[in-house]
PDB file of C-alpha atoms in Angstrom:
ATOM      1  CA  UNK A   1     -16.303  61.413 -34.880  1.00  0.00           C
ATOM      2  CA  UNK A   2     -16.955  60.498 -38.549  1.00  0.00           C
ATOM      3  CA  UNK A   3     -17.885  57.253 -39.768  1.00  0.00           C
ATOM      4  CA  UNK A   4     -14.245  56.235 -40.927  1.00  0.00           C
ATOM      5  CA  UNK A   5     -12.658  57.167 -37.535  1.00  0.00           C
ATOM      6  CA  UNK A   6     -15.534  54.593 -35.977  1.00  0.00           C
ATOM      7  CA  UNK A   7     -14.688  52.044 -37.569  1.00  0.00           C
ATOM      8  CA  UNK A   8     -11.243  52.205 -36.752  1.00  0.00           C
ATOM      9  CA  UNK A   9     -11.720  52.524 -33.132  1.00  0.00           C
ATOM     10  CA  UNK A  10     -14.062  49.564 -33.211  1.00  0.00           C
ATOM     11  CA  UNK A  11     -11.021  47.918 -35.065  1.00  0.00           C
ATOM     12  CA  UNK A  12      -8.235  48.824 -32.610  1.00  0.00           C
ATOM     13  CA  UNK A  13     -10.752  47.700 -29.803  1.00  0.00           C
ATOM     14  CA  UNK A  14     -11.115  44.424 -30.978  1.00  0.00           C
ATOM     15  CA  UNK A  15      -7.046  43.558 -31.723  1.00  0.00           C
ATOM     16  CA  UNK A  16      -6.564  44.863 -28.163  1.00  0.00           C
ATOM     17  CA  UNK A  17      -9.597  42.629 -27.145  1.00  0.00           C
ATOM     18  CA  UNK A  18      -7.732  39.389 -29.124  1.00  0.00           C
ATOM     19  CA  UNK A  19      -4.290  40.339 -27.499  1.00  0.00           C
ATOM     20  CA  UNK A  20      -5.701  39.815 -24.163  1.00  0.00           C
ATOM     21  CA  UNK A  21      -7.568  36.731 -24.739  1.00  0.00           C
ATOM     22  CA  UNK A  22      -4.104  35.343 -26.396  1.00  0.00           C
ATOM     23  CA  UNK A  23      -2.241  36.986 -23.135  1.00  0.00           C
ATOM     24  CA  UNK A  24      -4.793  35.074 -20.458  1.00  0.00           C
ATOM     25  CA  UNK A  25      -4.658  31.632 -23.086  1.00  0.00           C
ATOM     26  CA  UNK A  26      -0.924  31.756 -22.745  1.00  0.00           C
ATOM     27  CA  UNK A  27      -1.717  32.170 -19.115  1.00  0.00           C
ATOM     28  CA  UNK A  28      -3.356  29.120 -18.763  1.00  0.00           C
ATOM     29  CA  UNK A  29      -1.717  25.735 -16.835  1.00  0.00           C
ATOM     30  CA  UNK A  30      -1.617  22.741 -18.608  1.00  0.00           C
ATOM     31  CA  UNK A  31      -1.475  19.265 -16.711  1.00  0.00           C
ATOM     32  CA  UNK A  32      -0.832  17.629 -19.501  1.00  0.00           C
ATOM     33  CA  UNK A  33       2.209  18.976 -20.742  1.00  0.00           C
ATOM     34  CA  UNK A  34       4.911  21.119 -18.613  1.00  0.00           C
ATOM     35  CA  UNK A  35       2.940  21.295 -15.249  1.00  0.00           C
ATOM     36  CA  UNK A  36       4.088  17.973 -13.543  1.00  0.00           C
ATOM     37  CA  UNK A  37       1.975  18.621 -10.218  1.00  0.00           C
ATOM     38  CA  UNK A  38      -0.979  16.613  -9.267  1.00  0.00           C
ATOM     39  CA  UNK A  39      -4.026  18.506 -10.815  1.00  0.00           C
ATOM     40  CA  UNK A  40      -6.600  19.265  -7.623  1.00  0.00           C
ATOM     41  CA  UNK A  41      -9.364  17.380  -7.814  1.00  0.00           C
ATOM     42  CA  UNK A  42     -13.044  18.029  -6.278  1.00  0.00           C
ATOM     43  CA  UNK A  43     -13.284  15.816  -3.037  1.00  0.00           C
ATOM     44  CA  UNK A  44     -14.975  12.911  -3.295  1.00  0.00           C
ATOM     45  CA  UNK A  45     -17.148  10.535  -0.560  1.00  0.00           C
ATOM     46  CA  UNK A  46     -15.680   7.422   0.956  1.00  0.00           C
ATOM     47  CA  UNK A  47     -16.597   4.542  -1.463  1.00  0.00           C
ATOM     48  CA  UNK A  48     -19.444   1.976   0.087  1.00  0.00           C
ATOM     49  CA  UNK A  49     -19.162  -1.698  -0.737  1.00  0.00           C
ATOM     50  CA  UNK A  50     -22.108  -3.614  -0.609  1.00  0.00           C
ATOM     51  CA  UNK A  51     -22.322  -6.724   1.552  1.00  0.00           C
ATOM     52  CA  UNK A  52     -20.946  -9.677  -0.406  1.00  0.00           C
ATOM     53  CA  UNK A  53     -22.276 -13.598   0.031  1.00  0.00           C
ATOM     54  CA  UNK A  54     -19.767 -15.591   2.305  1.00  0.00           C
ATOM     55  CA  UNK A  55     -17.296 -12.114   2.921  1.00  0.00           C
ATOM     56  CA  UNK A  56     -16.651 -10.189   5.965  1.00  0.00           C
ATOM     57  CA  UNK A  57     -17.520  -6.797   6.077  1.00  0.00           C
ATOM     58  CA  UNK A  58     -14.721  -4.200   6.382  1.00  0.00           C
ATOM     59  CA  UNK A  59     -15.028  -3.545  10.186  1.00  0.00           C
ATOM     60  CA  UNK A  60     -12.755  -0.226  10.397  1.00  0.00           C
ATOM     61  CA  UNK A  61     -13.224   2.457  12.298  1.00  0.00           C
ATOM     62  CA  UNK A  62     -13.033   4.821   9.737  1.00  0.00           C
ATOM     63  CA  UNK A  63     -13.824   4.366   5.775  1.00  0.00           C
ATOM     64  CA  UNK A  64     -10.450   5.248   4.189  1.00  0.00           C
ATOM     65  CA  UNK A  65     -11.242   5.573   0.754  1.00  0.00           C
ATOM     66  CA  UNK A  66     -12.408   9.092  -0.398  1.00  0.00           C
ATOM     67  CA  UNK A  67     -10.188  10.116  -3.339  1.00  0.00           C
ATOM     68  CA  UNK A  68      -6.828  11.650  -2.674  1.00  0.00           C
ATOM     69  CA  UNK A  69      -4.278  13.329  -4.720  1.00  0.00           C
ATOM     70  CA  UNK A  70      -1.491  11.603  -2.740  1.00  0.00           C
ATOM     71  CA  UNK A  71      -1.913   8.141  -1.492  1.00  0.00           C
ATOM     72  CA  UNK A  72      -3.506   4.992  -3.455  1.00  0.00           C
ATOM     73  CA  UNK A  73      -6.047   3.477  -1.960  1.00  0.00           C
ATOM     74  CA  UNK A  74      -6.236  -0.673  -1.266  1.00  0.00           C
ATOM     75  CA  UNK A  75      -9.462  -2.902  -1.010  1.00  0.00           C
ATOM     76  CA  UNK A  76      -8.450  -6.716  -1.109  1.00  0.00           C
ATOM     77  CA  UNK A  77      -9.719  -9.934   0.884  1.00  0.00           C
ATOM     78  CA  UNK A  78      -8.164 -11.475   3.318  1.00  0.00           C
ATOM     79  CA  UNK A  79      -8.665 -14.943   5.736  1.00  0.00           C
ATOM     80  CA  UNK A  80      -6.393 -15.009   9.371  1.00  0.00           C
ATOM     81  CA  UNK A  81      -6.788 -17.393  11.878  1.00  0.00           C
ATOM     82  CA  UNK A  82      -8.504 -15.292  14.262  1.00  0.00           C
ATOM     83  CA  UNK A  83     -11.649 -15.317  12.016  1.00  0.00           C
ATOM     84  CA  UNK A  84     -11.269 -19.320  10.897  1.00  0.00           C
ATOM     85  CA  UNK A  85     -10.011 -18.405   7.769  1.00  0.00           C
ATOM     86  CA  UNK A  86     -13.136 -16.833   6.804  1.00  0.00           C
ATOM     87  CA  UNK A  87     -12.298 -13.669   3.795  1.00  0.00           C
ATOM     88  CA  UNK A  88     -13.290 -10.628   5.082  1.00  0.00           C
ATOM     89  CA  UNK A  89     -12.413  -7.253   3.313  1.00  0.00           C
ATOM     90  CA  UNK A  90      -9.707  -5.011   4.191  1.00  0.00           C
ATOM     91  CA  UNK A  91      -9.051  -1.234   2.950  1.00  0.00           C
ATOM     92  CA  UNK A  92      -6.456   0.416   3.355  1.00  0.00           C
ATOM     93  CA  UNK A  93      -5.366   4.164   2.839  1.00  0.00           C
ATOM     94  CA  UNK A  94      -1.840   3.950   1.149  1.00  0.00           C
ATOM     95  CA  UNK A  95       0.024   1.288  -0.694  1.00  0.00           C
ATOM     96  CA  UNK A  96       2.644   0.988   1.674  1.00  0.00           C
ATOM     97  CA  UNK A  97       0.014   0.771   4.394  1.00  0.00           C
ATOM     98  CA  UNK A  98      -1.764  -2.571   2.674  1.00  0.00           C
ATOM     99  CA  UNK A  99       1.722  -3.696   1.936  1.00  0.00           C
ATOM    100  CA  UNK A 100       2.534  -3.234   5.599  1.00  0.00           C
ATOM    101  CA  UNK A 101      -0.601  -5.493   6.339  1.00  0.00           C
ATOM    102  CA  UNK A 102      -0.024  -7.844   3.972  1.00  0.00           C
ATOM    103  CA  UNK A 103       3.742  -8.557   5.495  1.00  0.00           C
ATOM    104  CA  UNK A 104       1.393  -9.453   8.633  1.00  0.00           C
ATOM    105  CA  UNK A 105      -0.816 -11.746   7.198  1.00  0.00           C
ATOM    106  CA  UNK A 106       1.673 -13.768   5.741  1.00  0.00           C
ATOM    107  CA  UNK A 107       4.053 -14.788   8.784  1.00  0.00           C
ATOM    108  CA  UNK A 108       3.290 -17.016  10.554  1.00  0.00           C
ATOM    109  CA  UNK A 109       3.400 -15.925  13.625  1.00  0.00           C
ATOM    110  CA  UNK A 110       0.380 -14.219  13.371  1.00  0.00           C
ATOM    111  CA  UNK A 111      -3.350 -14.633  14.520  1.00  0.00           C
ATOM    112  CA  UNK A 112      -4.633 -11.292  12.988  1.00  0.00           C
ATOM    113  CA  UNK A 113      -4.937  -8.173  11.340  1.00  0.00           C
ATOM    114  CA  UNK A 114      -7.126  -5.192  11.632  1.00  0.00           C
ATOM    115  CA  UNK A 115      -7.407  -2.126   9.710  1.00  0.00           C
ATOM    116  CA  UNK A 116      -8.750   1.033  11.000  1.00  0.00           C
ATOM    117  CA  UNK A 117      -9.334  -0.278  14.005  1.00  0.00           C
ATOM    118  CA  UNK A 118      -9.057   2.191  16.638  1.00  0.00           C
ATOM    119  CA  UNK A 119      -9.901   6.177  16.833  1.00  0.00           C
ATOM    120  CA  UNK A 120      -8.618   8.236  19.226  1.00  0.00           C
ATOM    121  CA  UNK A 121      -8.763  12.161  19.974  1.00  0.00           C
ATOM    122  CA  UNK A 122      -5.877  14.092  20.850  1.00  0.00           C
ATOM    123  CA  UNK A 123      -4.373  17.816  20.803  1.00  0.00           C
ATOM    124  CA  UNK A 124      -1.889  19.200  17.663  1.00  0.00           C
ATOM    125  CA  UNK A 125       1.073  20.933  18.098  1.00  0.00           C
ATOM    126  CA  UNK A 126      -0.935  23.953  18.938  1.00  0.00           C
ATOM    127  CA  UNK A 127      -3.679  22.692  21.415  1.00  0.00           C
ATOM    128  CA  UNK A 128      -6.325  21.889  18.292  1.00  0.00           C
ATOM    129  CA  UNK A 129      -8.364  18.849  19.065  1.00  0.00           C
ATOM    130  CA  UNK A 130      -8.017  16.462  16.507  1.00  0.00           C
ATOM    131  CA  UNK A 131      -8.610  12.644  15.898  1.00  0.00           C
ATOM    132  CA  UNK A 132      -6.667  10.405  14.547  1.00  0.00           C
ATOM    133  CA  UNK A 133      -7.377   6.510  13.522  1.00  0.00           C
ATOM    134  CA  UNK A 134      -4.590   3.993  13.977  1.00  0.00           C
ATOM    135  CA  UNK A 135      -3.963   2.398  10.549  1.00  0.00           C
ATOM    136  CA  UNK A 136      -3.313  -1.102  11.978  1.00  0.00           C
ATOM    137  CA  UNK A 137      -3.845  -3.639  14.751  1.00  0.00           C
ATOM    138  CA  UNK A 138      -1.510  -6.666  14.388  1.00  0.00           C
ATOM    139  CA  UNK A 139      -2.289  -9.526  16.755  1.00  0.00           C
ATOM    140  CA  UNK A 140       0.244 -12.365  17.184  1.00  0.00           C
ATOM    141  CA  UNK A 141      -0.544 -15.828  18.133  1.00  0.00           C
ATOM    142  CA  UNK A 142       0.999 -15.598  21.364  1.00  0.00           C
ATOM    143  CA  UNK A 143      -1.408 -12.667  22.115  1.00  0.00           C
ATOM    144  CA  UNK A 144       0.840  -9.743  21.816  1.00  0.00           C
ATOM    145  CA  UNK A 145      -1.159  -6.576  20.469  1.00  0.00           C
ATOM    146  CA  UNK A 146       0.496  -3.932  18.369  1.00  0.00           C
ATOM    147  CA  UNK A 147      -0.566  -0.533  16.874  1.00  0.00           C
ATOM    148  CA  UNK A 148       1.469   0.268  13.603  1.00  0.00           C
ATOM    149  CA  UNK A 149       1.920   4.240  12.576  1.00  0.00           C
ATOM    150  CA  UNK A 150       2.602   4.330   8.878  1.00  0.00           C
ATOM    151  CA  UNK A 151       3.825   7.687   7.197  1.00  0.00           C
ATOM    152  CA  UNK A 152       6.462   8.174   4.679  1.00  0.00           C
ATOM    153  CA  UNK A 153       9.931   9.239   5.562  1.00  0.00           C
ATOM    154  CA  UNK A 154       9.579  12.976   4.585  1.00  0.00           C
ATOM    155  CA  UNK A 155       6.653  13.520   6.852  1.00  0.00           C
ATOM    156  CA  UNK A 156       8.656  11.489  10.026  1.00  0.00           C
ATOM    157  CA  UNK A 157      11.371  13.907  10.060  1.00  0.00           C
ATOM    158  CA  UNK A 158       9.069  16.821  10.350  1.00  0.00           C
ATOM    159  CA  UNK A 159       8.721  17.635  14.068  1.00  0.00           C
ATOM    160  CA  UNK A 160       4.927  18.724  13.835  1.00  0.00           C
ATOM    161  CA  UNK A 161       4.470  14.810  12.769  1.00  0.00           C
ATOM    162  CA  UNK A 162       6.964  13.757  15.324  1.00  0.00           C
ATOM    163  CA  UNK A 163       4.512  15.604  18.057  1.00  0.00           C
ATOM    164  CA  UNK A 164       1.177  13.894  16.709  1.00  0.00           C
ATOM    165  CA  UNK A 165       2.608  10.733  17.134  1.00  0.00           C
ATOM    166  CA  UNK A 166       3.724  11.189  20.657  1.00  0.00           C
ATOM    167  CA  UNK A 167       0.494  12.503  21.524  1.00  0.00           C
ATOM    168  CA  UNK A 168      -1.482  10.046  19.523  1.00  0.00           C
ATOM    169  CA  UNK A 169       0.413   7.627  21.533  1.00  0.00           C
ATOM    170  CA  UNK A 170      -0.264   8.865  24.765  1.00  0.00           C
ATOM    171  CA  UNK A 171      -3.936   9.681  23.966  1.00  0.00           C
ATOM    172  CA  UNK A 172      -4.293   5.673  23.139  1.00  0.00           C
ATOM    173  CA  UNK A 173      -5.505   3.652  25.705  1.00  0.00           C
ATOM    174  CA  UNK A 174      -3.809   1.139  27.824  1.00  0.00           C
ATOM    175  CA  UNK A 175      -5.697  -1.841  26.894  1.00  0.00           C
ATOM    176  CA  UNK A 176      -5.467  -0.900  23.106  1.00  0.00           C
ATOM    177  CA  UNK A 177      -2.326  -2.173  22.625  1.00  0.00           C
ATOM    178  CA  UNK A 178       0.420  -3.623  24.203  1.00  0.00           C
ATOM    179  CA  UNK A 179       2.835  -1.611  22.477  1.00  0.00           C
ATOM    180  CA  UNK A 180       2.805   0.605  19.032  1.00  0.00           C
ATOM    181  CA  UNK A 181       5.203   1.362  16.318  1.00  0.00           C
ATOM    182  CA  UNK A 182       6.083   3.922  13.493  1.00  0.00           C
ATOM    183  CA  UNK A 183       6.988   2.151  10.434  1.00  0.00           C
ATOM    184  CA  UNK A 184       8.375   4.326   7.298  1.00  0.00           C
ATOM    185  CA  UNK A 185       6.644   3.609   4.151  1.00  0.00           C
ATOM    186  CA  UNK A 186       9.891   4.415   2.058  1.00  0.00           C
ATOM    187  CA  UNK A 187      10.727   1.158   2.990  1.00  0.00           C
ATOM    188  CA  UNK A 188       8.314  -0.507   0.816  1.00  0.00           C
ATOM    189  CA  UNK A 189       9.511   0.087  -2.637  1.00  0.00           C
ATOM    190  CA  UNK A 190       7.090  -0.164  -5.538  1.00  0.00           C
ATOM    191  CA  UNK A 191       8.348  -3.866  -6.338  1.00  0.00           C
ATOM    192  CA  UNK A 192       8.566  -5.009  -2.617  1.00  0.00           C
ATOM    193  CA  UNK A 193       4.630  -4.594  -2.406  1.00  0.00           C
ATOM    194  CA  UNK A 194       4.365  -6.136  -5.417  1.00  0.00           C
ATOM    195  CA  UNK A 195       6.096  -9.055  -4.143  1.00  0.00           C
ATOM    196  CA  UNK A 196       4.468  -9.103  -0.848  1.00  0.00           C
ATOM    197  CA  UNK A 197       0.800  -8.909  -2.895  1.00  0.00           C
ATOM    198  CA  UNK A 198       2.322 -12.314  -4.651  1.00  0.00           C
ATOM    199  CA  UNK A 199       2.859 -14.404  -1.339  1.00  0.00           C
ATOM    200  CA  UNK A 200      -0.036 -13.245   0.173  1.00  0.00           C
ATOM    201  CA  UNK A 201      -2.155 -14.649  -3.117  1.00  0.00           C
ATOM    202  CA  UNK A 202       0.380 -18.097  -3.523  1.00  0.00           C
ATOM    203  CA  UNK A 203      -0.059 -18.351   0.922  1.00  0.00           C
ATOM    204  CA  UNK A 204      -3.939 -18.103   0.327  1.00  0.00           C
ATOM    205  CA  UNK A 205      -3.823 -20.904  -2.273  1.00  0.00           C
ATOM    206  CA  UNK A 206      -1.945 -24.076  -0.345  1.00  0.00           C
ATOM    207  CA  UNK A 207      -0.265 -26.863  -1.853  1.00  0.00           C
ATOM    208  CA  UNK A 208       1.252 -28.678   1.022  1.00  0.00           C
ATOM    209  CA  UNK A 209       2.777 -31.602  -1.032  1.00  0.00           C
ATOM    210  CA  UNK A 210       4.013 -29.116  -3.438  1.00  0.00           C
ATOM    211  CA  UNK A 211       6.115 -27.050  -0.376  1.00  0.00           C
ATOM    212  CA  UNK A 212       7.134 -29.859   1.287  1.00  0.00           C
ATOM    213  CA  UNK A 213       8.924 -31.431  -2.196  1.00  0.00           C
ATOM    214  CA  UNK A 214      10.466 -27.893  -2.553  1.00  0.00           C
ATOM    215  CA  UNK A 215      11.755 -27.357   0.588  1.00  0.00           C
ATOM    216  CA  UNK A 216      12.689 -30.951   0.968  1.00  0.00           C
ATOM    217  CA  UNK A 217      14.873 -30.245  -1.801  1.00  0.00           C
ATOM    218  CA  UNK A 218      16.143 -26.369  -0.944  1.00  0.00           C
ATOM    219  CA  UNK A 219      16.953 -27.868   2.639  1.00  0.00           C
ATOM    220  CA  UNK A 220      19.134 -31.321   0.761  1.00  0.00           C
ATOM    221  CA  UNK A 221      22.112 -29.825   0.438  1.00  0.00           C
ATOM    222  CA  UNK A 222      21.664 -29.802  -3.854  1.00  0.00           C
ATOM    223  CA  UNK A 223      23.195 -27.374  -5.152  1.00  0.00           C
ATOM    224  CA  UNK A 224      21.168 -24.233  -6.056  1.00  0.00           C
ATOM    225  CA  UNK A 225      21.600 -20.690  -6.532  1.00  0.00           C
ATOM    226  CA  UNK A 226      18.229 -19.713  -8.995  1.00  0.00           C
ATOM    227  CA  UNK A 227      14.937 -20.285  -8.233  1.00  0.00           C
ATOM    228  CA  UNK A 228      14.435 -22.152 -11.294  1.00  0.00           C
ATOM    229  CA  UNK A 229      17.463 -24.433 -10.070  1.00  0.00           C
ATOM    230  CA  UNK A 230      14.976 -26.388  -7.998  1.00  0.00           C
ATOM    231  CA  UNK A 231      12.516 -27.455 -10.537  1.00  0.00           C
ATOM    232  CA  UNK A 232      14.411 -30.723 -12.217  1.00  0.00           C
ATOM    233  CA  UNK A 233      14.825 -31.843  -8.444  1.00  0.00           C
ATOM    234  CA  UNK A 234      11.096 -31.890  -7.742  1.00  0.00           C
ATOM    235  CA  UNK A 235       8.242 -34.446  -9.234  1.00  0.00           C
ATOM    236  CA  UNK A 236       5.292 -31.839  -8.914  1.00  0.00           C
ATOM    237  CA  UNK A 237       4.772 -29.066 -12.421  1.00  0.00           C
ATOM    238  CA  UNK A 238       7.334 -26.160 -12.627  1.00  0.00           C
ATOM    239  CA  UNK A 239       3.825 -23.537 -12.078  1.00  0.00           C
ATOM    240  CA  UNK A 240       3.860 -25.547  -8.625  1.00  0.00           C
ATOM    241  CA  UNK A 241       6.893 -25.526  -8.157  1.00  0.00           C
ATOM    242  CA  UNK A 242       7.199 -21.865  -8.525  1.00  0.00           C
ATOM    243  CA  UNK A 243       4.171 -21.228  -6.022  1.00  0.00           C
ATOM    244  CA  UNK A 244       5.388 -23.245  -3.369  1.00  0.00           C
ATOM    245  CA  UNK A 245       9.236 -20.986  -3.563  1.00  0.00           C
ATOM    246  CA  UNK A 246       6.462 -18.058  -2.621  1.00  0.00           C
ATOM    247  CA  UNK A 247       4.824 -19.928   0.249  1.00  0.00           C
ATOM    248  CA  UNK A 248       8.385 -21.381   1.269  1.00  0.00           C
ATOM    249  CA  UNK A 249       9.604 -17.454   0.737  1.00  0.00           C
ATOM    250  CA  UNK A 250       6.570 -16.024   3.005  1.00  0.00           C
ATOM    251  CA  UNK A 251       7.023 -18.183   5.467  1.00  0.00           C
ATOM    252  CA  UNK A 252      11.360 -17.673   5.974  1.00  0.00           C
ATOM    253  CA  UNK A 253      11.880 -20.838   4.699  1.00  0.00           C
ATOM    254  CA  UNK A 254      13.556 -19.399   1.761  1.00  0.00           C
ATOM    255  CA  UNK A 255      15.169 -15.859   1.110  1.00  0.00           C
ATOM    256  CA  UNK A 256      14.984 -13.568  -1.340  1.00  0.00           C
ATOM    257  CA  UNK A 257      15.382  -9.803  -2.213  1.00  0.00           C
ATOM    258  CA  UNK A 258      11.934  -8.440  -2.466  1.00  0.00           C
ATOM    259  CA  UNK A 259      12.798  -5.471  -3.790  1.00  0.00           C
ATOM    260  CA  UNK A 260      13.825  -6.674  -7.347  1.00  0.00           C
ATOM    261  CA  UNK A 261      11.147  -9.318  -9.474  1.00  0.00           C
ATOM    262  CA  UNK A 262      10.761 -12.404  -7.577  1.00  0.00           C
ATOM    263  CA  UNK A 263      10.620 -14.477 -10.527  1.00  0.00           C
ATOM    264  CA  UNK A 264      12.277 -17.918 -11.859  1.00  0.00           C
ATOM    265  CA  UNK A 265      15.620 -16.425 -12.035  1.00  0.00           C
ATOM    266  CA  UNK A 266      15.711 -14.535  -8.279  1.00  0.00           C
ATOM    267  CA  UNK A 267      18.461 -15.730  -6.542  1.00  0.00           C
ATOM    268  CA  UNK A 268      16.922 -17.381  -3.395  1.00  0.00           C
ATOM    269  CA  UNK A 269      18.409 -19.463  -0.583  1.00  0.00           C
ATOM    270  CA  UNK A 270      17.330 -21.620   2.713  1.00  0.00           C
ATOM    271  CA  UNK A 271      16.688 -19.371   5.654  1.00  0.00           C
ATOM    272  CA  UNK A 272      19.510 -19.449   8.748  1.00  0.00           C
TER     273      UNK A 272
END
């Protein structure tokens, strides 16, 4: 091979050489733009909080908040009863799991809330041991116990997911709980636990002259079909006003629809 034929071998090697790189660029998925799935992401270890002055450490089981492609993790404070209103820090592994918490916390009829607070092993579908920690422990004030199961509404109608939670049930024991239930987190729409986070905050801030001018009002038989239809009734500032329609609203005093903006202009009335 002469010197001109070399070269142009080294040449057609090197435009078939650039076609392939093109070819395997082309090739390439991009998160940013057309690919709409979650990009995979390297796991990551549970996050550890420090202790914090006058705070309650998170007592769970389990540590539910290693990264995840899927669910959004939750810390916030809370204060019940059972623990003289003392804040104490709860995590919890989904949105609608913290918003199914949070519902808890504010009724009244409740004495406490626990998250994480009880591991159990049982056997999968196909004889697999496995554990499983119950996401929450809701204790009312007449000292009922209850276990609450929350998954969202696709994985409930699968039948594996049907099977864990009749085994996880049956693996529980007796003196758990005095019962447990599976609540679907489709339920909690994006604005409901957005609302719910709302009372909780305005119920951990009382202003009992504030509530009992507002629902003194609401229950008057004035005329009212806003929220912000209450506020030339009452003495105390419209901002208090407006936080004591939350507490009144957490406490089924007052209804509303807490799946659209619970603001000044929410249509609200007094509880049957």
């Amino acid at each position: 091979m002469n010197t001109e034929q070399g070269l142009l071998a080294r040449d057609q090697s090197i435009h078939a050489g650039n076609r392939r790189t093109t070819a395997r660029l082309h090739s390439q998925i991009d998160h940013d733009t057309w690919n709409l799935s979650a990009k995979r992401l390297p796991r990551e270890s549970a996050i550890k909080l420090r202790d914090l002055h006058g705070t309650l450490p998170f007592d769970g089981k389990r540590n539910p908040s290693s990264r995840s492609n899927t669910s959004q993790k939750v810390f916030f404070t809370y204060r019940t009863p059972a623990n003289d209103f003392a804040p104490e820090i709860g995590i919890a592994e989904s949105a609608a799991e913290a918003a199914v918490g949070i519902e808890a916390l504010i009724s009244p009829f409740v004495m406490d809330v626990a998250f994480q607070p009880l591991a159990v092993g049982f056997r999968d579908e196909r004889g697999a041991a496995r554990s499983y920690t119950h996401d929450l422990l809701i204790t009312f004030r007449n000292g009922h116990r209850r276990l609450v199961f929350v998954r969202n509404e696709q994985s409930l109608r699968k039948p594996r997911t049907q099977h864990e939670i009749a085994a996880i049930a049956a693996a529980t024991p007796k003196g758990a709980a005095d019962d447990m239930i599976v609540v679907n987190a489709n339920d909690y729409s994006r604005q409901r636990r957005d609302n719910l986070m709302r009372l909780h905050y305005f119920a951990a801030n009382p202003d009992d002259e504030a509530d009992h001018e507002v629902a003194h009002i609401a229950k008057s038989g004035k005329h009212f079909y806003f929220m912000k239809d209450l506020f030339p009734h009452v003495s105390v500032a419209q901002s208090r006003a407006f936080a004591a329609c939350h507490r009144l609203i957490a406490r089924n005093e007052l209804c509303a629809n807490l799946d659209n903006v619970l603001w000044e202009n929410s249509r609200i009335e007094v509880a049957a």
